[in-house]
mmCIF file of C-alpha atoms in Angstrom:
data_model
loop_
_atom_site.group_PDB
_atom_site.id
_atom_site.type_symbol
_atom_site.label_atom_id
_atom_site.label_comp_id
_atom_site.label_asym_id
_atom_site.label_seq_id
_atom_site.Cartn_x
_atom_site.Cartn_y
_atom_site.Cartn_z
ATOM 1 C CA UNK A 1091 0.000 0.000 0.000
ATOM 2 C CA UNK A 1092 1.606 3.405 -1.228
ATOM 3 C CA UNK A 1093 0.544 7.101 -0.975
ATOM 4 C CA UNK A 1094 -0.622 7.001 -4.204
ATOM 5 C CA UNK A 1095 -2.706 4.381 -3.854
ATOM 6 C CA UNK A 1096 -4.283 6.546 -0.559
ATOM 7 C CA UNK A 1097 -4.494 9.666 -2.786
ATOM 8 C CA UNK A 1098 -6.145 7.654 -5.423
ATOM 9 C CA UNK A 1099 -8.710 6.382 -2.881
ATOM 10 C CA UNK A 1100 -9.212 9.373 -1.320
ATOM 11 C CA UNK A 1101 -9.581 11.698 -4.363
ATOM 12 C CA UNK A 1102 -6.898 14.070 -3.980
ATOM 13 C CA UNK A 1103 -2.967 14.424 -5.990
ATOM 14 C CA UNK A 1104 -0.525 12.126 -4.245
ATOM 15 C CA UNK A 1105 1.119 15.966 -2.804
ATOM 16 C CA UNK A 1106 -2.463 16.795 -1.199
ATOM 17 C CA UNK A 1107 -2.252 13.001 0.397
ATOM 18 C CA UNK A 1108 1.615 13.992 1.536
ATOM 19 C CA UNK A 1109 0.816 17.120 2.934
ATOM 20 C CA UNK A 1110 -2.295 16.211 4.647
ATOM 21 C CA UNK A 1111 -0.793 13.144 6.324
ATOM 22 C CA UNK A 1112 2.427 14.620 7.596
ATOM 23 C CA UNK A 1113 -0.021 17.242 9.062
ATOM 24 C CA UNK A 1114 1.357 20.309 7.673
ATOM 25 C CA UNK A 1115 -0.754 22.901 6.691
ATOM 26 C CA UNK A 1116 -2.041 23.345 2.578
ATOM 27 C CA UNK A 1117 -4.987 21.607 2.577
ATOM 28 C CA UNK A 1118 -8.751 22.095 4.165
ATOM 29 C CA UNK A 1119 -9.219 20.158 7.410
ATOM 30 C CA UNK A 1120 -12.614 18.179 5.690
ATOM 31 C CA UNK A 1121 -9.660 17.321 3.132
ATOM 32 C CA UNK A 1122 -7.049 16.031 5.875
ATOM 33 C CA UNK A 1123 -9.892 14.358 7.920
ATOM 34 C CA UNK A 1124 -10.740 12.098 4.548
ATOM 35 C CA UNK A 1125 -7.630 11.328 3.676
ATOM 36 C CA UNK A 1126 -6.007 9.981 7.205
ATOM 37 C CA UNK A 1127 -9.808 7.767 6.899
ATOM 38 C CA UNK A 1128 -8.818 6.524 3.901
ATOM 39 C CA UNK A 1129 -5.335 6.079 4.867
ATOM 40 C CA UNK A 1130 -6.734 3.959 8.243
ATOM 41 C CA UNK A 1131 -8.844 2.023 6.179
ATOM 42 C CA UNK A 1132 -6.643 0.667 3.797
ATOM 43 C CA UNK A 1133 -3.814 0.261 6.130
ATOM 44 C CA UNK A 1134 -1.100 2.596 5.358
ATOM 45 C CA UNK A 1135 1.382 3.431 6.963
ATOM 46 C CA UNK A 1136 3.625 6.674 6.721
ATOM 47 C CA UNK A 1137 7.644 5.500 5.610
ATOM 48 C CA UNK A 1138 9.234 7.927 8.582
ATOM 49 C CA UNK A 1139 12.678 6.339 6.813
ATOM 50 C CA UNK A 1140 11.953 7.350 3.236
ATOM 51 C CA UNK A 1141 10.816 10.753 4.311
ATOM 52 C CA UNK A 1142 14.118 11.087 6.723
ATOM 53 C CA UNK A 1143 16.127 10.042 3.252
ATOM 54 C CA UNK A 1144 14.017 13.102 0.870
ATOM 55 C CA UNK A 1145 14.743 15.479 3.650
ATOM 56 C CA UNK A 1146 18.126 18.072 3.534
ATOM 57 C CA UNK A 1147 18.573 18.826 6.828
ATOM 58 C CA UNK A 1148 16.280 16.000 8.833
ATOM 59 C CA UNK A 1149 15.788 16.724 12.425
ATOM 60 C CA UNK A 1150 17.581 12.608 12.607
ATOM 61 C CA UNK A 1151 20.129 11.689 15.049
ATOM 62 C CA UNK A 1152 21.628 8.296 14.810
ATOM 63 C CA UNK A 1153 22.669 6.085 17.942
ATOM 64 C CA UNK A 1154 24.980 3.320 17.934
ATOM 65 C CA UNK A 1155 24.961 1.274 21.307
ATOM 66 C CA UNK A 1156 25.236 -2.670 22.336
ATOM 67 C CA UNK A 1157 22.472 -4.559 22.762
ATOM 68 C CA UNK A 1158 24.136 -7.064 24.497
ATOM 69 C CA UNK A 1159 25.257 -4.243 27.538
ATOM 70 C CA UNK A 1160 21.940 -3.664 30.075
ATOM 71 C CA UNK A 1161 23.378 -0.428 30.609
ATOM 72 C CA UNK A 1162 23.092 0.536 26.638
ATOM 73 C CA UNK A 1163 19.364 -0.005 26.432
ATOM 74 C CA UNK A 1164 18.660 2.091 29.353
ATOM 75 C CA UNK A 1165 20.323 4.664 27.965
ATOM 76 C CA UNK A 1166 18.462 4.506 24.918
ATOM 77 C CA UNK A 1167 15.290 4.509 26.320
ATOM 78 C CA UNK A 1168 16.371 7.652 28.020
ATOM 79 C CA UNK A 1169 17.699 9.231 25.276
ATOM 80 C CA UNK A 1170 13.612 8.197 23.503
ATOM 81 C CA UNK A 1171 12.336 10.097 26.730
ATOM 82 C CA UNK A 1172 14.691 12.884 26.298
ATOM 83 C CA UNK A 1173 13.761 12.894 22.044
ATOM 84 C CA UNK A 1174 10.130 13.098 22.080
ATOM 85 C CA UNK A 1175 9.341 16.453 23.640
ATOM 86 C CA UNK A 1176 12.035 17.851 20.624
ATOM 87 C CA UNK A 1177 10.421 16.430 17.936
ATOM 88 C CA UNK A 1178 13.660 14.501 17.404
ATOM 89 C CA UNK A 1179 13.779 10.956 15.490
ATOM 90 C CA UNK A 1180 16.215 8.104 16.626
ATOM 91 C CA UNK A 1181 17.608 5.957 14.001
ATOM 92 C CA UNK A 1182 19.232 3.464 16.192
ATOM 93 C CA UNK A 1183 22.732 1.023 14.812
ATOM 94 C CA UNK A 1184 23.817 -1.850 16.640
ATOM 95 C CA UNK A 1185 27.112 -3.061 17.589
ATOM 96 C CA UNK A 1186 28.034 -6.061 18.121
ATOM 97 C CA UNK A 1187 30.970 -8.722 18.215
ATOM 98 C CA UNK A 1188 30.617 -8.665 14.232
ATOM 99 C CA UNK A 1189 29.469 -5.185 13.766
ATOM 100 C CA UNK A 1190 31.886 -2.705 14.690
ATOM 101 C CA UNK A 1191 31.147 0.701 15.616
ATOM 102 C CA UNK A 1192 32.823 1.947 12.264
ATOM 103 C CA UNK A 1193 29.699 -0.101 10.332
ATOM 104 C CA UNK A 1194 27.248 0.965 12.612
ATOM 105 C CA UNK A 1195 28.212 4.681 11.971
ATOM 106 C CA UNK A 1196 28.799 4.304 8.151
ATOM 107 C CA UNK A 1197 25.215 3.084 8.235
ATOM 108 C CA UNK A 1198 23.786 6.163 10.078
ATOM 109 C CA UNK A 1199 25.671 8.348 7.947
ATOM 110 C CA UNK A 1200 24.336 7.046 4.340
ATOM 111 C CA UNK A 1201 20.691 7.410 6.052
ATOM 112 C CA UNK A 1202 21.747 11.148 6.003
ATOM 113 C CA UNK A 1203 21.809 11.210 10.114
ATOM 114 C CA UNK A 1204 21.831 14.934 11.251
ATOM 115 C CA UNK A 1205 23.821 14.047 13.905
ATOM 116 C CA UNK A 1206 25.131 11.183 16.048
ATOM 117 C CA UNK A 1207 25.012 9.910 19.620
ATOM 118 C CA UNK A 1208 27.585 7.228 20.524
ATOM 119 C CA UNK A 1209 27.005 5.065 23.159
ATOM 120 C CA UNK A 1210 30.826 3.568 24.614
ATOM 121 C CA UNK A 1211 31.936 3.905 21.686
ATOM 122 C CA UNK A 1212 35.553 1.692 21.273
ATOM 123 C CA UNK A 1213 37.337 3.754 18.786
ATOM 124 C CA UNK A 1214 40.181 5.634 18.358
ATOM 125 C CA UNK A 1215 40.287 9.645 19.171
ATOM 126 C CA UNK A 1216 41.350 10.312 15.454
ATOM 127 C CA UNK A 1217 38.536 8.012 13.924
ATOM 128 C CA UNK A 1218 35.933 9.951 16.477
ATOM 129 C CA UNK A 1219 37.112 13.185 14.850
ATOM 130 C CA UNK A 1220 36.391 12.387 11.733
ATOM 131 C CA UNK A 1221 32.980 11.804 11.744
ATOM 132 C CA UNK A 1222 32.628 14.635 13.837
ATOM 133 C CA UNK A 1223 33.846 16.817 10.988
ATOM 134 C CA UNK A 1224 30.623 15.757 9.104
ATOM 135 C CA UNK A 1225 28.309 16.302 11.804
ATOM 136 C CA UNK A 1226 27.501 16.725 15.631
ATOM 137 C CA UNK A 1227 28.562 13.772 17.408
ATOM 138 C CA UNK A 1228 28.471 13.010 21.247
ATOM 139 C CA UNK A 1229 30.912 10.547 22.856
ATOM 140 C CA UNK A 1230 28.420 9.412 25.708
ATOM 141 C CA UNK A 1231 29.363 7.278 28.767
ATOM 142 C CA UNK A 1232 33.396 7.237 27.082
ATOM 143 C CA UNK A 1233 36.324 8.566 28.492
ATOM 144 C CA UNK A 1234 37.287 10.362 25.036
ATOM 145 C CA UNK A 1235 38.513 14.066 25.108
ATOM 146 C CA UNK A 1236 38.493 14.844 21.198
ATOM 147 C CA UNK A 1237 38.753 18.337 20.278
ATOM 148 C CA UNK A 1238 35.054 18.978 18.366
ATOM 149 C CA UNK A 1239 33.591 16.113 19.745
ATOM 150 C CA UNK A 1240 31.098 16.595 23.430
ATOM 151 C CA UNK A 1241 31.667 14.020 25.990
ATOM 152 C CA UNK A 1242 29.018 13.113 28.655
ATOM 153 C CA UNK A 1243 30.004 10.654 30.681
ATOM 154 C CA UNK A 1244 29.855 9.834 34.611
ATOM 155 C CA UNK A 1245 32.787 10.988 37.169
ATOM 156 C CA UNK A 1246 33.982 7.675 37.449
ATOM 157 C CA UNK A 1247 36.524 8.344 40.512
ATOM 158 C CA UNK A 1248 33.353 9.650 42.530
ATOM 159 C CA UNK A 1249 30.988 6.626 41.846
ATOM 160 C CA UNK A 1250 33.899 4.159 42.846
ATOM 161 C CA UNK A 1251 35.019 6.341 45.715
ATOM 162 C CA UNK A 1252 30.695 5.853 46.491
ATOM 163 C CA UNK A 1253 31.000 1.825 46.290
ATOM 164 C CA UNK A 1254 34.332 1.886 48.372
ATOM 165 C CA UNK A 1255 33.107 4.461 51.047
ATOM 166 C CA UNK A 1256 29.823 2.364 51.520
ATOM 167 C CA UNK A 1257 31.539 -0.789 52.311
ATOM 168 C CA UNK A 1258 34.064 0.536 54.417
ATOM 169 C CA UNK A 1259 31.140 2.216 55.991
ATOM 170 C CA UNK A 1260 29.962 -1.491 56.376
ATOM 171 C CA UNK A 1261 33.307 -2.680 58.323
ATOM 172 C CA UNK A 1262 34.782 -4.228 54.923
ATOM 173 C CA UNK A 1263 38.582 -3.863 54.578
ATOM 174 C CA UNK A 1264 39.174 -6.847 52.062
ATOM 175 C CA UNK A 1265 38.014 -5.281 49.130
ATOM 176 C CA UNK A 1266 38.446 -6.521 45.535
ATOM 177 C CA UNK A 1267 37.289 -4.959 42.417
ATOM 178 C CA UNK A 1268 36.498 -6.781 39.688
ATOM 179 C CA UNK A 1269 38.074 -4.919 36.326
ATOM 180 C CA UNK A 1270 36.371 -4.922 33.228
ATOM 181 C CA UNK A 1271 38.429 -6.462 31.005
ATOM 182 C CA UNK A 1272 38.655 -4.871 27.111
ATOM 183 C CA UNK A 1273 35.229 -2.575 28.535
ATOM 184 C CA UNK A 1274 35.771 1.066 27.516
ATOM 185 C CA UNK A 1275 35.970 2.940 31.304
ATOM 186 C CA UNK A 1276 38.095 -0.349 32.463
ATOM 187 C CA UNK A 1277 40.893 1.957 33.522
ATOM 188 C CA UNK A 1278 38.972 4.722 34.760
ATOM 189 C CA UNK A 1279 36.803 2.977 37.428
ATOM 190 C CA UNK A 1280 40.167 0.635 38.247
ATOM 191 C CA UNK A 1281 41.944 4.058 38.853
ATOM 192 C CA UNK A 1282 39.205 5.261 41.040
ATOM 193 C CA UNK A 1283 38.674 2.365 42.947
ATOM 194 C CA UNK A 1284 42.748 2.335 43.920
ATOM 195 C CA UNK A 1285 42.176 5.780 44.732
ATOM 196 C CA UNK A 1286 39.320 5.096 46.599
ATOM 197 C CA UNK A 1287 41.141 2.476 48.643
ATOM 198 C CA UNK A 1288 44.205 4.301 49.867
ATOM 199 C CA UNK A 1289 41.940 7.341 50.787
ATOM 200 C CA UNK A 1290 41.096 4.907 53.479
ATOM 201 C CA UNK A 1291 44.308 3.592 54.306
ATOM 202 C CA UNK A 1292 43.637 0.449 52.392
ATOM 203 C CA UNK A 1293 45.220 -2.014 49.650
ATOM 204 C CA UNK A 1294 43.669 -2.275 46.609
ATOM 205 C CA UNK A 1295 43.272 -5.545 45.220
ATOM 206 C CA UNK A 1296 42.020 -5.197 41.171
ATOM 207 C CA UNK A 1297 41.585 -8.652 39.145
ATOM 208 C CA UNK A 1298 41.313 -8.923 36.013
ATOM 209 C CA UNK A 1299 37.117 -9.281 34.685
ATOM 210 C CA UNK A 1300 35.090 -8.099 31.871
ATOM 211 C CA UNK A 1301 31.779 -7.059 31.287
ATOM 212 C CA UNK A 1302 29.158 -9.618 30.874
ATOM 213 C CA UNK A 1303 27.892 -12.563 33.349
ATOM 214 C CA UNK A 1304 30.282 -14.427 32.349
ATOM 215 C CA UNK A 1305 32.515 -13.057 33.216
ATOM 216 C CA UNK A 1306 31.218 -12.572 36.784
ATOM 217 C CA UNK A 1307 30.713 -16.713 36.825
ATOM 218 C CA UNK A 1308 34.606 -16.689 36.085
ATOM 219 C CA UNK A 1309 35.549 -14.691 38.450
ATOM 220 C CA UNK A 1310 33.137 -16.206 41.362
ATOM 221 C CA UNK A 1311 34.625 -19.861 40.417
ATOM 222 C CA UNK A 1312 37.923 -18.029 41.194
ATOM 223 C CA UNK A 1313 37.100 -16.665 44.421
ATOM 224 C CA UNK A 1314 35.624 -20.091 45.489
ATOM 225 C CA UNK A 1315 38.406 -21.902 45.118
ATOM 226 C CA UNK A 1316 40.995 -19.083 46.395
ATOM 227 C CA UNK A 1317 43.356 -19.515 49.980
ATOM 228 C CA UNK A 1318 42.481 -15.949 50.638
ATOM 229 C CA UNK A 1319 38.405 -14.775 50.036
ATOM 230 C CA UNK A 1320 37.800 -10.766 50.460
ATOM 231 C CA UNK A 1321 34.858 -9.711 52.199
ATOM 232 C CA UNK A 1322 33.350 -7.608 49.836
ATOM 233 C CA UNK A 1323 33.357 -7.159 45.405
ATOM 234 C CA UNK A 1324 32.989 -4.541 43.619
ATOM 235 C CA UNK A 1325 32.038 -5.528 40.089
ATOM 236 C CA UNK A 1326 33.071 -3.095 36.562
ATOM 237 C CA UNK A 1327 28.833 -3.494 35.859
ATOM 238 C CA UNK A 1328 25.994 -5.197 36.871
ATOM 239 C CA UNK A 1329 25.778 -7.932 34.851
ATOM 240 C CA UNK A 1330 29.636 -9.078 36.084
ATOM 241 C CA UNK A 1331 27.852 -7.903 39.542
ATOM 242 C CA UNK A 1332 24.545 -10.392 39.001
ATOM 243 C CA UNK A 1333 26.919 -13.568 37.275
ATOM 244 C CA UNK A 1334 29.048 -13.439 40.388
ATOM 245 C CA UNK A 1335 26.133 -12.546 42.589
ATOM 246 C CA UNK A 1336 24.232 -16.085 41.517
ATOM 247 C CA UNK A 1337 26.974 -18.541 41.307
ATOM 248 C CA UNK A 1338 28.219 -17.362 44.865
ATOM 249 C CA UNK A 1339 24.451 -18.415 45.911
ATOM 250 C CA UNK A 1340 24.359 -21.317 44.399
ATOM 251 C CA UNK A 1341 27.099 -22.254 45.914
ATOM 252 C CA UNK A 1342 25.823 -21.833 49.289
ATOM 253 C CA UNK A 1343 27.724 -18.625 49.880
ATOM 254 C CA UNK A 1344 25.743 -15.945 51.598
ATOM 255 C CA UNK A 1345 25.660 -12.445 50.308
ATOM 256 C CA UNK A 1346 26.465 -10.538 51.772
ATOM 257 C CA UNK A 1347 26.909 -12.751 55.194
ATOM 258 C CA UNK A 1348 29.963 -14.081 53.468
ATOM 259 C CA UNK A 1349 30.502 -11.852 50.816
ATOM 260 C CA UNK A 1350 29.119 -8.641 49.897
ATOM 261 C CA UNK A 1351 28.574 -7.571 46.242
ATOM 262 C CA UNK A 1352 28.629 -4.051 44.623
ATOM 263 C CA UNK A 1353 27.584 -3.465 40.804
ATOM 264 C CA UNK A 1354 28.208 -0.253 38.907
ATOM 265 C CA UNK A 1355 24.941 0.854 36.382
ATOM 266 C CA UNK A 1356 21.976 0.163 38.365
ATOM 267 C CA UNK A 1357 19.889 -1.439 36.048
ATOM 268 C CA UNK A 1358 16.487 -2.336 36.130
ATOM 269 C CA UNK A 1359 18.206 -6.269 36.580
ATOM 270 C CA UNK A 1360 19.883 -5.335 39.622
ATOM 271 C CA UNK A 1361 16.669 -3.595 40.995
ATOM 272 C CA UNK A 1362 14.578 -7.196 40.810
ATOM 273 C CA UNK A 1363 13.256 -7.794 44.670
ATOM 274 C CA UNK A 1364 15.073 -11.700 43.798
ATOM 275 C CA UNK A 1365 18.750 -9.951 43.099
ATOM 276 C CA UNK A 1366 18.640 -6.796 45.254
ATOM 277 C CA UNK A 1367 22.012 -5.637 43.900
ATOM 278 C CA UNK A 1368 23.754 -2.418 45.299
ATOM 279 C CA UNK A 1369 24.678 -0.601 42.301
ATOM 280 C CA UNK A 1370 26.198 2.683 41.165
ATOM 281 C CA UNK A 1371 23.475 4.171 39.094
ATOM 282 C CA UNK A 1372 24.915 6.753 36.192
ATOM 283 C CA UNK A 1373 21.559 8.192 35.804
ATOM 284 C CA UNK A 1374 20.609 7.383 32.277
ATOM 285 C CA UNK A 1375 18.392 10.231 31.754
ATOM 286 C CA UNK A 1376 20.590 13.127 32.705
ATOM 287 C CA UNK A 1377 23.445 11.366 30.317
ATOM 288 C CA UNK A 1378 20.824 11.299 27.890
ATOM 289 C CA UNK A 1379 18.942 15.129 28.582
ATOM 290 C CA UNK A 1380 22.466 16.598 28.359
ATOM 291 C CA UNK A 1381 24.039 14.444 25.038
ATOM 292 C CA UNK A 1382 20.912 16.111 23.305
ATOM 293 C CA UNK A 1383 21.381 19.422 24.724
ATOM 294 C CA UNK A 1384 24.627 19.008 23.377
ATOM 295 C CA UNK A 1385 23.632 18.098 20.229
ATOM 296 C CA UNK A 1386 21.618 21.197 19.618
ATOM 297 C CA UNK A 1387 23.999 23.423 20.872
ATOM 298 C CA UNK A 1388 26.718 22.437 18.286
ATOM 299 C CA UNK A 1389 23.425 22.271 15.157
ATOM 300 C CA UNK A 1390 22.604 25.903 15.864
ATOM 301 C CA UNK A 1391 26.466 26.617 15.916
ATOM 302 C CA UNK A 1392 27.236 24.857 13.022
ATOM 303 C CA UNK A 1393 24.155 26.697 11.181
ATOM 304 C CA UNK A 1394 25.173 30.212 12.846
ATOM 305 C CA UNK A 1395 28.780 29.850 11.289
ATOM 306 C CA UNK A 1396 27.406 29.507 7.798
ATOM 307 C CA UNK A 1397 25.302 32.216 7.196
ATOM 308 C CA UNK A 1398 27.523 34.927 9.866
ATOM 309 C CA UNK A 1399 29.688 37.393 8.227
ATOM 310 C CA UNK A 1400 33.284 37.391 9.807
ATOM 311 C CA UNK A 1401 33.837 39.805 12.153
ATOM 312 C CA UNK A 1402 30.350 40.433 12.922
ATOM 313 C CA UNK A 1403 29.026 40.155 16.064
ATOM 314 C CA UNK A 1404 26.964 36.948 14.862
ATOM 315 C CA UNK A 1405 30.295 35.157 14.064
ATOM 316 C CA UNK A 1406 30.433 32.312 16.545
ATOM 317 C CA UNK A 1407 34.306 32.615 16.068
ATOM 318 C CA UNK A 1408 34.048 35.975 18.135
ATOM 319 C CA UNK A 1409 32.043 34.522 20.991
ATOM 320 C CA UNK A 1410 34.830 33.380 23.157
ATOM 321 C CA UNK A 1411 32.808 33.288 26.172
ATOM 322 C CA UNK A 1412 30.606 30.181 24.830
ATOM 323 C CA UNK A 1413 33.158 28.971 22.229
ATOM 324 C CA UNK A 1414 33.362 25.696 23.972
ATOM 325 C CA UNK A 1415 29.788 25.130 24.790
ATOM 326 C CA UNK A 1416 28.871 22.519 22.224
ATOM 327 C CA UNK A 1417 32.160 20.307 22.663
ATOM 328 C CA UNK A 1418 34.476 19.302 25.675
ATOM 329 C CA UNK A 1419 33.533 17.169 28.552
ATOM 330 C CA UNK A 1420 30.234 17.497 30.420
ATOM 331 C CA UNK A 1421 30.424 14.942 33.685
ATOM 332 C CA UNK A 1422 27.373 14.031 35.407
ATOM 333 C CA UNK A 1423 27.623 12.950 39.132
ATOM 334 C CA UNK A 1424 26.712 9.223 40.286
ATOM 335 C CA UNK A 1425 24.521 8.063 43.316
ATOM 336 C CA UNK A 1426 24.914 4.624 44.878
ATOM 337 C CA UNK A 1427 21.522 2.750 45.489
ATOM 338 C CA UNK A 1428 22.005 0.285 48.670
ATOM 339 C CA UNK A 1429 19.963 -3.222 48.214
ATOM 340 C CA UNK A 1430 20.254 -6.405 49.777
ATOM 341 C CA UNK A 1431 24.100 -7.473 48.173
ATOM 342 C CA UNK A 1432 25.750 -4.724 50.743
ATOM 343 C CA UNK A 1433 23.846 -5.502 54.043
ATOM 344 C CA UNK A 1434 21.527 -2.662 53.291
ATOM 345 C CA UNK A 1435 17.541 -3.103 52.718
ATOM 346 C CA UNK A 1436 15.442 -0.631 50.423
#
């Protein structure tokens, strides 16, 4: 079923069937009225993709992420919430183990993406740049600093300094975090925790992890058959957090009797009354509110500098005092909710 066969059905030239569906104004409302009946009646359905492809300057921003991270699909269905009230379409591209982030970008880009929103993105600084020479892009939840690019991402040192303080709080002194492996803030939250540690006169103990329940079922299998058990883990995410979490219990260990457990994302997993995971939450929707503030900043920028005369006071080169606004490193402060995994009840 095409527009055509709507306008044909209803009457009207396939433009009077365009306009009057996308709602815009050019035709009478008796005329719009029979039209979207028609258009209901035989089933059609408006192609947002082909219109986003027709368009010159489509109000489109593209999104890679993971599907297989938790953390990635809450902050897509932030960045949905965050979309909506701006009348702002998300085209979203995958990545996974055989989709890089370079194909998931290249495929954003030929669908003539305004601008793009990368979740974690693993890629070089140089590689980052060059996309961002094409259009807006935001580095979100990534420890990038790439001149042009905007960075959102969570003051890593302050949520593991929250997950150290809160044990030690708890009377734990054998802490252990669990690394993340290859995962993209690996050496930021590693460097925080260590810092978190001595600020309490402690030694910090980092093994080696990664970022999925596997992962976590490793490591637990490790820690089972160790000399020397901590008292207390503090996981890269929560799904190493929840794979250790269960195969400690079903191995008759008590958490957090034995062993207490700390995750870093709070997702909605960890938030389940049958894990009760104490996580560090990065707060999704203020990632995502601000990565689309930032977005728009750097549009209206980009559109400024190519109408301004130089010199002028509406050259963007001039205003020094907000030269910076659209790129650089925005950081959005954690909070640490306590659940059942740290001795704490919610």
């Amino acid at each position: 079923m095409t527009i055509v066969d709507v306008a044909r059905a209803a009457g009207v030239s396939t433009s009077t069937a365009s306009v009057a569906l996308r709602g815009e104004r050019g035709v009478s409302e008796a005329t719009r009225e029979r039209v979207a009946e028609t258009a209901a009646r035989l089933g059609y359905r408006v192609d947002h993709r082909a219109r986003l492809l027709r368009e010159h300057n489509p109000r489109a921003v593209g999104v890679t992420f993971s599907p297989a991270q938790s953390f990635h699909a809450d902050v897509v269905e932030a960045l949905y919430e965050a979309a909506a009230p701006a009348g702002v379409d998300l085209v979203l591209s995958a990545v996974t183990t055989s989709r890089g982030v370079a194909d998931a970008v290249e495929s954003l880009l030929r669908d003539r993406c305004s601008a793009l929103v990368l979740v974690s993105p693993d890629v070089e600084g140089e590689v980052l740049a060059g996309w961002a020479a094409s259009v807006p892009v935001v580095a979100l939840a990534s420890p990038l600093a790439v001149a042009g690019v905007a960075t959102v991402a969570t003051d890593e040192r302050a949520g593991m300094a929250l997950a150290v303080d809160h044990l030690v709080e708890r009377g734990h002194r054998e802490i252990v975090h669990l690394d993340g492996g290859d995962g993209v803030m690996t050496a930021q939250r590693a460097a925080g925790f260590r810092t978190a540690m001595r600020a309490h006169g402690l030694d910090p103990r980092v093994e080696r992890g990664g970022t999925t329940e596997e992962a976590g079922i490793a490591a637990a299998e490790r820690l089972l058959t160790a000399s020397a058990r901590p008292t207390a883990v503090v996981a890269y995410n929560d799904m190493a957090a929840i794979g250790l979490l269960l195969t400690l219990r079903a191995s008759g260990i008590d958490v957090p009797g034995d062993l207490a457990v700390v995750g870093y994302d709070d997702t909605r997993t960890a938030a389940l009354s049958t894990i009760g995971l104490t996580s560090v939450s990065q707060d999704p929707r203020a990632l995502a509110e601000v990565a689309l503030r930032r977005l728009a900043t750097r549009a209206d920028r980009d559109a400024l500098r190519s109408s301004a005369v130089p010199g002028t006071s509406a050259d963007p080169d001039r205003a020094s005092d907000d030269a910076t606004a659209e790129v650089g490193v925005v950081t959005i402060q954690p909070h640490l909710v306590a659940r059942q995994t740290s001795g704490s009840s919610r």
